Coordinates of C-alpha atoms in Angstrom, one line a residue:
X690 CA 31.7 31.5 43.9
X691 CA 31.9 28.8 41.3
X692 CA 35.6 29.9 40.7
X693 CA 36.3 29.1 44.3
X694 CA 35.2 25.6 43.7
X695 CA 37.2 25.5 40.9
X696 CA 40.4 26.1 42.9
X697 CA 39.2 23.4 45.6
X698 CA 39.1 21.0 43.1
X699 CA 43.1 20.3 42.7
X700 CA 43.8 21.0 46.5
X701 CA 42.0 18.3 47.4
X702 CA 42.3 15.5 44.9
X703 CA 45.7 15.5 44.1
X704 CA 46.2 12.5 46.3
X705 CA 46.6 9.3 44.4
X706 CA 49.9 8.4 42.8
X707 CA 51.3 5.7 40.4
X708 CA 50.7 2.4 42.8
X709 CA 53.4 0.5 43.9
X710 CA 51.1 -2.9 43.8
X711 CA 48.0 -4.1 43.6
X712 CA 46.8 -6.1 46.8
X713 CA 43.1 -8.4 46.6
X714 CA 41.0 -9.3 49.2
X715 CA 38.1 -12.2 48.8
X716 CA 36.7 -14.6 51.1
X717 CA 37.6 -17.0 48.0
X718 CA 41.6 -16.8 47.9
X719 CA 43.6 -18.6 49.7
X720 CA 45.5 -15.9 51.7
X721 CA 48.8 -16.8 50.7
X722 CA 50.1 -13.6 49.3
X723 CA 47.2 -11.3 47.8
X724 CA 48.5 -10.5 44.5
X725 CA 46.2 -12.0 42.6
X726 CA 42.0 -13.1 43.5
X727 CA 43.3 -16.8 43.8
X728 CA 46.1 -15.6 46.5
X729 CA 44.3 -13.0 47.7
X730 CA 43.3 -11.8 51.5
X731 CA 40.7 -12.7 53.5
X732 CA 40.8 -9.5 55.6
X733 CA 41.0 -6.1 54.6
X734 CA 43.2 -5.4 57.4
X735 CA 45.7 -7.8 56.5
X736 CA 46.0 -6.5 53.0
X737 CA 47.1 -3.1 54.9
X738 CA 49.2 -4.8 57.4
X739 CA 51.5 -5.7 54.0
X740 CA 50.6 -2.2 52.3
X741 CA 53.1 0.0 51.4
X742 CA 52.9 3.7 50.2
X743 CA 50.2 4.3 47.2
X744 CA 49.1 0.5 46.7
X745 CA 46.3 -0.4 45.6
X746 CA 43.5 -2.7 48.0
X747 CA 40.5 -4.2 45.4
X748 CA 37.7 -6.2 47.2
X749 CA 35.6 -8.4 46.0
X750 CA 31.7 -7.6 46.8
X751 CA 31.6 -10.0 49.9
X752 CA 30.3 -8.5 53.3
X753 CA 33.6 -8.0 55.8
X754 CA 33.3 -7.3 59.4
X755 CA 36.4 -5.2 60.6
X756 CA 37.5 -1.9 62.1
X757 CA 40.5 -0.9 60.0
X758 CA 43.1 1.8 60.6
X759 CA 44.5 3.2 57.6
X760 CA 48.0 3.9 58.9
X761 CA 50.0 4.0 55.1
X762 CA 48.9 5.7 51.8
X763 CA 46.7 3.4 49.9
X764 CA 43.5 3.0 47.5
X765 CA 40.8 1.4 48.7
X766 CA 38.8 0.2 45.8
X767 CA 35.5 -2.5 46.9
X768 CA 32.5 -3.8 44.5
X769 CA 35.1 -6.7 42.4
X770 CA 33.5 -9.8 40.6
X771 CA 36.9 -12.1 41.1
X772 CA 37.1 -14.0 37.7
X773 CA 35.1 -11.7 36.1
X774 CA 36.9 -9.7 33.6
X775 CA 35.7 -6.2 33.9
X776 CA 37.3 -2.7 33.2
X777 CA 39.9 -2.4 36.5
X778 CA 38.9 1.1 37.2
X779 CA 35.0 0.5 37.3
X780 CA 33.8 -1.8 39.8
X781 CA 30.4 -3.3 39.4
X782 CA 29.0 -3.4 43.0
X783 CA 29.4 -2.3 46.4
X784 CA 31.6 -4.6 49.1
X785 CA 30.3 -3.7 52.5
X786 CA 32.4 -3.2 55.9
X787 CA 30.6 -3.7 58.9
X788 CA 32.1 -2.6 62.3
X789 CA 33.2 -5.6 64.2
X790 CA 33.3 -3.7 67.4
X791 CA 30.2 -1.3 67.8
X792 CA 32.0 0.8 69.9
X793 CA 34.6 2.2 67.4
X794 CA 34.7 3.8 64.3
X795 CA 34.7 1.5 60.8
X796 CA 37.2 3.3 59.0
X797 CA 40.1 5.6 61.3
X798 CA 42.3 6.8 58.5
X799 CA 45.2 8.9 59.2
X800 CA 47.5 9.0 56.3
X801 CA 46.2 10.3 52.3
X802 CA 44.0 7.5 51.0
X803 CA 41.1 7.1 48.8
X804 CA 38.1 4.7 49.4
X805 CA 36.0 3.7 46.2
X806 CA 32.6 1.7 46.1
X807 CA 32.2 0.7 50.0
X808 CA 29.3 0.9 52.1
X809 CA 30.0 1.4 55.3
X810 CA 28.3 0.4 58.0
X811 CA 27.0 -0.6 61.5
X812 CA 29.9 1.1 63.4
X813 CA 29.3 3.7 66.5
X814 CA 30.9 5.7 63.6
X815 CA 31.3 5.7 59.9
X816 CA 34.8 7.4 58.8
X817 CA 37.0 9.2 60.7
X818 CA 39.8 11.6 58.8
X819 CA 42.6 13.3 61.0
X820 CA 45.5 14.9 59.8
X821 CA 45.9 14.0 56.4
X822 CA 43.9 14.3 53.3
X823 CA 41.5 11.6 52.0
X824 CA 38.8 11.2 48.7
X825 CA 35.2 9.3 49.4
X826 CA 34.4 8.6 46.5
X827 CA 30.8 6.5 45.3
X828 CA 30.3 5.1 48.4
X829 CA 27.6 4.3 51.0
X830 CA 27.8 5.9 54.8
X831 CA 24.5 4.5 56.2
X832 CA 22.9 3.3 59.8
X833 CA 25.9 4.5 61.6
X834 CA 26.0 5.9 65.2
X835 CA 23.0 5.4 67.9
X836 CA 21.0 8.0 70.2
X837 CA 23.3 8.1 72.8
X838 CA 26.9 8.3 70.2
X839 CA 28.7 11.2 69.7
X840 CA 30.5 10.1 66.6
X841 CA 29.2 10.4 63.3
X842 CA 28.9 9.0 59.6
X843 CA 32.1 10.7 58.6
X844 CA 34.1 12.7 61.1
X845 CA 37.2 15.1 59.7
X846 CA 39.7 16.6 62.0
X847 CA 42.3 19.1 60.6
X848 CA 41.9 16.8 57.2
X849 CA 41.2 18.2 53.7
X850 CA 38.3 15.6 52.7
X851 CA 36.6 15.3 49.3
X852 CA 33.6 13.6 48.9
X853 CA 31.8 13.4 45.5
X854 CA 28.9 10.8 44.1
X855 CA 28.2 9.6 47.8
X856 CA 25.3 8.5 50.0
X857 CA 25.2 9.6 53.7
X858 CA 21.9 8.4 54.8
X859 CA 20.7 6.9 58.5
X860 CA 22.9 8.4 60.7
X861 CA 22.6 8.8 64.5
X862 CA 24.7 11.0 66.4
X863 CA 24.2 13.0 70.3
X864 CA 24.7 16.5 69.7
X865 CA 26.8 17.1 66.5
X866 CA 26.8 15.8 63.0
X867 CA 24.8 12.7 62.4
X868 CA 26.1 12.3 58.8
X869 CA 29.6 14.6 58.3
X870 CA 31.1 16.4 61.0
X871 CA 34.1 18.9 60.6
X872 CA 36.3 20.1 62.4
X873 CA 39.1 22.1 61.9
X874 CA 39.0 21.1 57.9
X875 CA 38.4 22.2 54.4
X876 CA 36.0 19.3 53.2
X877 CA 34.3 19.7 49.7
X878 CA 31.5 17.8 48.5
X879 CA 30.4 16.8 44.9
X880 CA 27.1 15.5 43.8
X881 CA 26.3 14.0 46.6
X882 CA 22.8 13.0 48.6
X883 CA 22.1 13.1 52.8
X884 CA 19.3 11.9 53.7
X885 CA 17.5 10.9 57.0
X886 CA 20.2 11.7 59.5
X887 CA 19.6 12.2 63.1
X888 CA 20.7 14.3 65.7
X889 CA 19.4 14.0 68.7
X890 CA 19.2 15.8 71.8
X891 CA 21.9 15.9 75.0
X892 CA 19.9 16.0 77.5
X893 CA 21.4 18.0 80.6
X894 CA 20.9 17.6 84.0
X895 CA 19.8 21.1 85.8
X896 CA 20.8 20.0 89.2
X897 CA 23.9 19.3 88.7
X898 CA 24.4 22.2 86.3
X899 CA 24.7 20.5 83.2
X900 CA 22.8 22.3 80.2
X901 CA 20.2 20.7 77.6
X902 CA 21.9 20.8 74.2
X903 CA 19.8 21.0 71.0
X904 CA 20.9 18.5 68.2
X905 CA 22.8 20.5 65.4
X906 CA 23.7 19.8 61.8
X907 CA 22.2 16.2 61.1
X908 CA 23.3 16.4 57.5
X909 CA 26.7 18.5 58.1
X910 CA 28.2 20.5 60.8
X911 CA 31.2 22.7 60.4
X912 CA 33.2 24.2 63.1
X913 CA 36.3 26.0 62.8
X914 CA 35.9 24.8 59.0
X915 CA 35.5 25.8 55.1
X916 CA 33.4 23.6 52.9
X917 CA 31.8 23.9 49.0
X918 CA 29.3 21.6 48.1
X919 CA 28.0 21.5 44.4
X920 CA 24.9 19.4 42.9
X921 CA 23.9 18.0 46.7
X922 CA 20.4 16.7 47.6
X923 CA 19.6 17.1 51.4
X924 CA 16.0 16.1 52.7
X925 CA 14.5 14.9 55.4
X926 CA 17.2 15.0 58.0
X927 CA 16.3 16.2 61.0
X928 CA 18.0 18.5 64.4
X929 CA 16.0 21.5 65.9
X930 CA 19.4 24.0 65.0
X931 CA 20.6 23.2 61.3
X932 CA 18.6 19.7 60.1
X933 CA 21.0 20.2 57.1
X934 CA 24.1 22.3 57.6
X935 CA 24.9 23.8 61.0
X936 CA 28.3 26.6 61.1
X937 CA 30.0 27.5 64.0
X938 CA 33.3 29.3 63.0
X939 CA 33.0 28.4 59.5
X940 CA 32.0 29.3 56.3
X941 CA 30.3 27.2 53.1
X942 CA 29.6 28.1 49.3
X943 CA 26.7 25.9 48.0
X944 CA 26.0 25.8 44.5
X945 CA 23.3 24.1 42.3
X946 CA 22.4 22.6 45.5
X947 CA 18.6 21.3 46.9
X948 CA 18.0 21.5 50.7
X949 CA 14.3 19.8 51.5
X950 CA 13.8 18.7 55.1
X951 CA 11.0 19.7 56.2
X952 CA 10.8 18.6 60.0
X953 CA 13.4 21.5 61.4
X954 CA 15.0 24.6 59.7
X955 CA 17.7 23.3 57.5
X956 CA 20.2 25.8 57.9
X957 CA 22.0 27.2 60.9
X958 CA 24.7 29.4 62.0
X959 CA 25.5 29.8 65.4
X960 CA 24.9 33.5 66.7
X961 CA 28.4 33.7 68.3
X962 CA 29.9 32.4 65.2
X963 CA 33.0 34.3 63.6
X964 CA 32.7 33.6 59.6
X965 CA 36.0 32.4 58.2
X966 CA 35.3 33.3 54.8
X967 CA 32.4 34.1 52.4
X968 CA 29.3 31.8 53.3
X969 CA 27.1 32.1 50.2
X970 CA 24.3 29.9 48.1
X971 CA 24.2 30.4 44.1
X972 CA 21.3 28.5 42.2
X973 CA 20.2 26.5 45.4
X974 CA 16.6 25.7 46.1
X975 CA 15.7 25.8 49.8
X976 CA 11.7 24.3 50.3
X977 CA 10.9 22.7 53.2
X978 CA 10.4 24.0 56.7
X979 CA 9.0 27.2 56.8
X980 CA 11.9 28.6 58.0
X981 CA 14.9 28.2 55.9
X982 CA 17.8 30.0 57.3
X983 CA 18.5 30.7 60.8
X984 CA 21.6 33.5 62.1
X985 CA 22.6 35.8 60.4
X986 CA 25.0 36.8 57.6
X987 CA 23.9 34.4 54.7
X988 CA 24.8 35.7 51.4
X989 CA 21.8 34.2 48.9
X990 CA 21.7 34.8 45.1
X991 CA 19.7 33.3 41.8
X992 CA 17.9 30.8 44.7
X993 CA 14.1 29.7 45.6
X994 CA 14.2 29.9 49.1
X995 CA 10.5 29.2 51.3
X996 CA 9.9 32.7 52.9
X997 CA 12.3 34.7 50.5
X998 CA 15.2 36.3 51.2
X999 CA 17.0 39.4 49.9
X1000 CA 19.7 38.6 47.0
X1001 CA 20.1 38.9 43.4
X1002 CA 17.8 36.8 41.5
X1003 CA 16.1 35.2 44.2
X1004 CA 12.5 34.1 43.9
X1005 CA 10.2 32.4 46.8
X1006 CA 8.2 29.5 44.8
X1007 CA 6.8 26.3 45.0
X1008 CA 9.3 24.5 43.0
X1009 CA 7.1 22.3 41.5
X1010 CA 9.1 19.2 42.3
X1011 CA 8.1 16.0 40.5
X1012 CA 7.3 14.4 43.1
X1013 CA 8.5 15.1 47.1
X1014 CA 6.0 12.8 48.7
X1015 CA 8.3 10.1 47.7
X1016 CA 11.3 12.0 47.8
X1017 CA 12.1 13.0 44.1
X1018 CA 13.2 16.1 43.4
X1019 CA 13.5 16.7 39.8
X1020 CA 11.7 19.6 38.4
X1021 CA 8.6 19.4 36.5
X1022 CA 8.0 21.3 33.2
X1023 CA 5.6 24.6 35.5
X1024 CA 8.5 24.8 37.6
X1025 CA 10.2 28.8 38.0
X1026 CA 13.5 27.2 38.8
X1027 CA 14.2 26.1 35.0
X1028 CA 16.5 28.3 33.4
X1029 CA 15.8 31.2 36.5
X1030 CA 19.5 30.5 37.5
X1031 CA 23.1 31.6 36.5
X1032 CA 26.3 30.5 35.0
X1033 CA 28.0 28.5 37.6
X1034 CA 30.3 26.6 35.3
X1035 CA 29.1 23.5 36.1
X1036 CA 28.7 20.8 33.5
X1037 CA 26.3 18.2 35.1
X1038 CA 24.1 17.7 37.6
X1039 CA 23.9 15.3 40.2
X1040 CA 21.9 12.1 38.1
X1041 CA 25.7 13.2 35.6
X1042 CA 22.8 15.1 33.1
X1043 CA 24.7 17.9 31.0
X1044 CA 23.7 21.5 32.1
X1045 CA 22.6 23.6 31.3
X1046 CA 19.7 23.0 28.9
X1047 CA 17.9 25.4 27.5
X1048 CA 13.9 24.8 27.3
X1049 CA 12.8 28.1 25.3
X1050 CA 10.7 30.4 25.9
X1051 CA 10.6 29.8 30.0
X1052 CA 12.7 31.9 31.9
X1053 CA 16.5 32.8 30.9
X1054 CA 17.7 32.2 27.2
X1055 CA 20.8 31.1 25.7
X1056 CA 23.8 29.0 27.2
X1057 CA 23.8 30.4 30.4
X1058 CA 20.4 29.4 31.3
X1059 CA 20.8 26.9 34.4
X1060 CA 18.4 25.8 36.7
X1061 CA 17.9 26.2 40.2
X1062 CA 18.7 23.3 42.4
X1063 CA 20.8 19.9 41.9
X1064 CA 18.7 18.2 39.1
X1065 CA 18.9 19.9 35.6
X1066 CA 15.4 19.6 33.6
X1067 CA 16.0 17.1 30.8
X1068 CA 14.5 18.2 27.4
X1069 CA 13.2 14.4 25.9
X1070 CA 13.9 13.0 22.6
X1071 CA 10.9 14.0 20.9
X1072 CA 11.3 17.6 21.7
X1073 CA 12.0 19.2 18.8
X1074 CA 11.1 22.6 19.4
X1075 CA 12.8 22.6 22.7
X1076 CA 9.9 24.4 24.8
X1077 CA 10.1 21.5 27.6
X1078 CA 7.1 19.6 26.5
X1079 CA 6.4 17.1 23.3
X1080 CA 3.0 18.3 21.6
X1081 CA 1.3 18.4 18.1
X1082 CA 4.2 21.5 17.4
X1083 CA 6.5 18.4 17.3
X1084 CA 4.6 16.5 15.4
X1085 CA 4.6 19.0 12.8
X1086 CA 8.2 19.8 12.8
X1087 CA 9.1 16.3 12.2
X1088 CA 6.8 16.0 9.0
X1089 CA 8.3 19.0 7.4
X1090 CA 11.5 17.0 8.0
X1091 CA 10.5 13.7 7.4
X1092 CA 12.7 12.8 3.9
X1093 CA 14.1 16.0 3.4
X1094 CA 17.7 14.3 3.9
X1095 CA 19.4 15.6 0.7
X1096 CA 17.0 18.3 -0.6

């Protein structure tokens, strides 16, 4: 599995180029030209009216009201300070687009493009992704969509989409997908969090013939799709088939992954659903519901899943999260998941900690100890003897070693 990943990686990111020039947008500039803060745009979608293949689009942090169509290769960078000199590549804040139209998507991007530190927002949909491939990368998808929408946060049609250090939280949708829908897509998502997305019901209308349909996938729903999702949190979405992930017609790998939702099962696949490819979990902890997985065919190794379920390495134990009340998932010291996992080749986890660590004497030794889930337990400072907790044993260690330097 993690060598599938792997390959994904290059596939999908391989989409920004040298730029041909650097366009600015801030409600400061005098909109003369946009090549500099002082000349620059006062609407995004001005700066890609005069875009041309693999320029460049920084914002300043402002709040924009627009619905853009990204109709040429670009790079959409947001969160600029004009005037302040900062590195170019690392933006300090967020700059927020807000639909300007409720009834349209924020974003409609059809051509290769990258978006960098935006939150998006307030639309009847998020992002939508056809026919091309596209990077979301450290940005916000929030409060888009309504009961009655049927688009989503993000939507992907026949696009290869990569999504890594992302929030997708507060999304409404009718039906399918409240925070990512795919369709007809290979989408791949790194260390990323979904939280409180909502699909709701379709109500039909018996009379007339028109079936009830059950909300599916809140967090993400695949259909005719592949996906890999590595270091993810998802909690406290909710649909009655698939609060998490729903698959119809698709397969996912999820590794070092958390799935908490607790309201509806968090993972479903449709029971006339032809696999595309291997649909697996390595190192994933799934605790919430009482039922975890729903259809058939899931392939589950080296995972704490709520109820069990057969695989290699599995266990079926509280977790022992820090503290889920208020939604943090880390793993205390007690927890089985420390070092109970396997080498997945991964080198950090989703807060960017390196993993694995290994806290000796609980479970696994030696460098392939990883944990379960998407947070890697942190040995502190003081530490010395490594066992996960800082006691009198430390205390010792560091008076045997206190002045030694040079014996």
């Amino acid at each position: 599995m993690p060598r599938i990943l792997l390959l994904l990686i290059p596939l999908l990111l391989n989409v920004e180029t040298a730029p041909a020039k650097t366009l600015y947008v801030s409600k400061s500039g005098d909109g003369s030209h946009g090549l500099s803060w002082e000349t620059g745009f006062n609407q995004i979608s001005r700066a890609l009216i005069e875009s041309v293949t693999n320029d460049v689009i920084r914002l300043s942090a402002e709040v924009y009201r627009e619905n853009l169509i990204v109709a040429t290769p670009v790079t959409i960078i947001g969160g600029y300070v004009p005037g302040v000199l900062i590195d170019e590549g690392s933006p300090s804040d967020y700059s927020t687009i807000e639909s300007a139209n409720e009834s349209r998507f924020v974003f409609q991007i059809s051509h290769d493009s990258i978006l960098k530190r935006l939150r998006v927002t307030k639309g009847r949909g998020g992002i939508k992704v056809s026919d091309c491939r596209a990077m979301i990368s450290e940005c916000v998808v929030e409060n888009n969509g309504s009961f009655g929408s049927i688009e989503t946060g993000i939507l992907s049609i026949s696009a290869d989409l990569t999504m890594e250090n992302c929030e997708i939280s507060r999304n409404e949708a009718a039906g399918f997908g409240a925070g990512v829908r795919a369709v007809d897509s290979r989408v791949q998502v790194i260390g990323s969090t979904f939280f409180k997305n909502i699909g709701h019901d379709i109500p039909g209308h018996p009379g007339i013939g028109i079936p009830h349909h059950l909300g599916k996938g809140a967090g993400l729903h695949l259909e005719e799709s592949q996906a890999v999702l590595a270091n993810c949190l998802l909690f406290e979405n909710e649909a009655p088939e698939g609060a998490d992930i729903y698959l119809r017609n698709a397969s996912i790998h999820c590794v070092n992954c958390t799935f908490a939702s607790t309201k509806y099962p968090p993972l479903f696949k449709d029971e006339s659903t032809t696999t595309t490819g291997p649909t697996g979990f390595i190192n994933c902890i799934v605790w919430g519901h009482a039922t975890s997985f729903q259809g058939e065919g899931w392939t589950v190794c080296h995972s704490n899943v709520r109820g069990g379920h057969l695989g290699e390495g599995n266990l079926d134990s509280d977790p022992v999260f820090l503290d889920a009340t208020n939604y943090n998932y880390e793993l205390e010291r007690g927890s089985p998941c420390i070092d109970s996992g396997t080498d997945t080749e991964i080198t950090t986890d989703l807060d960017g900690n390196p993993r694995p660590v290994d806290v000796l004497g609980i479970g696994l030794d030696g460098p392939g100890a990883y944990d379960m889930g998407c947070y890697e337990f942190q040995l502190k400072k003081s530490d010395l003897t490594r066992d996960g907790k800082v006691d009198a044993e430390d205390l010792l260690m560091f008076q045997e070693e206190w002045m030694r330097e040079g014996e």
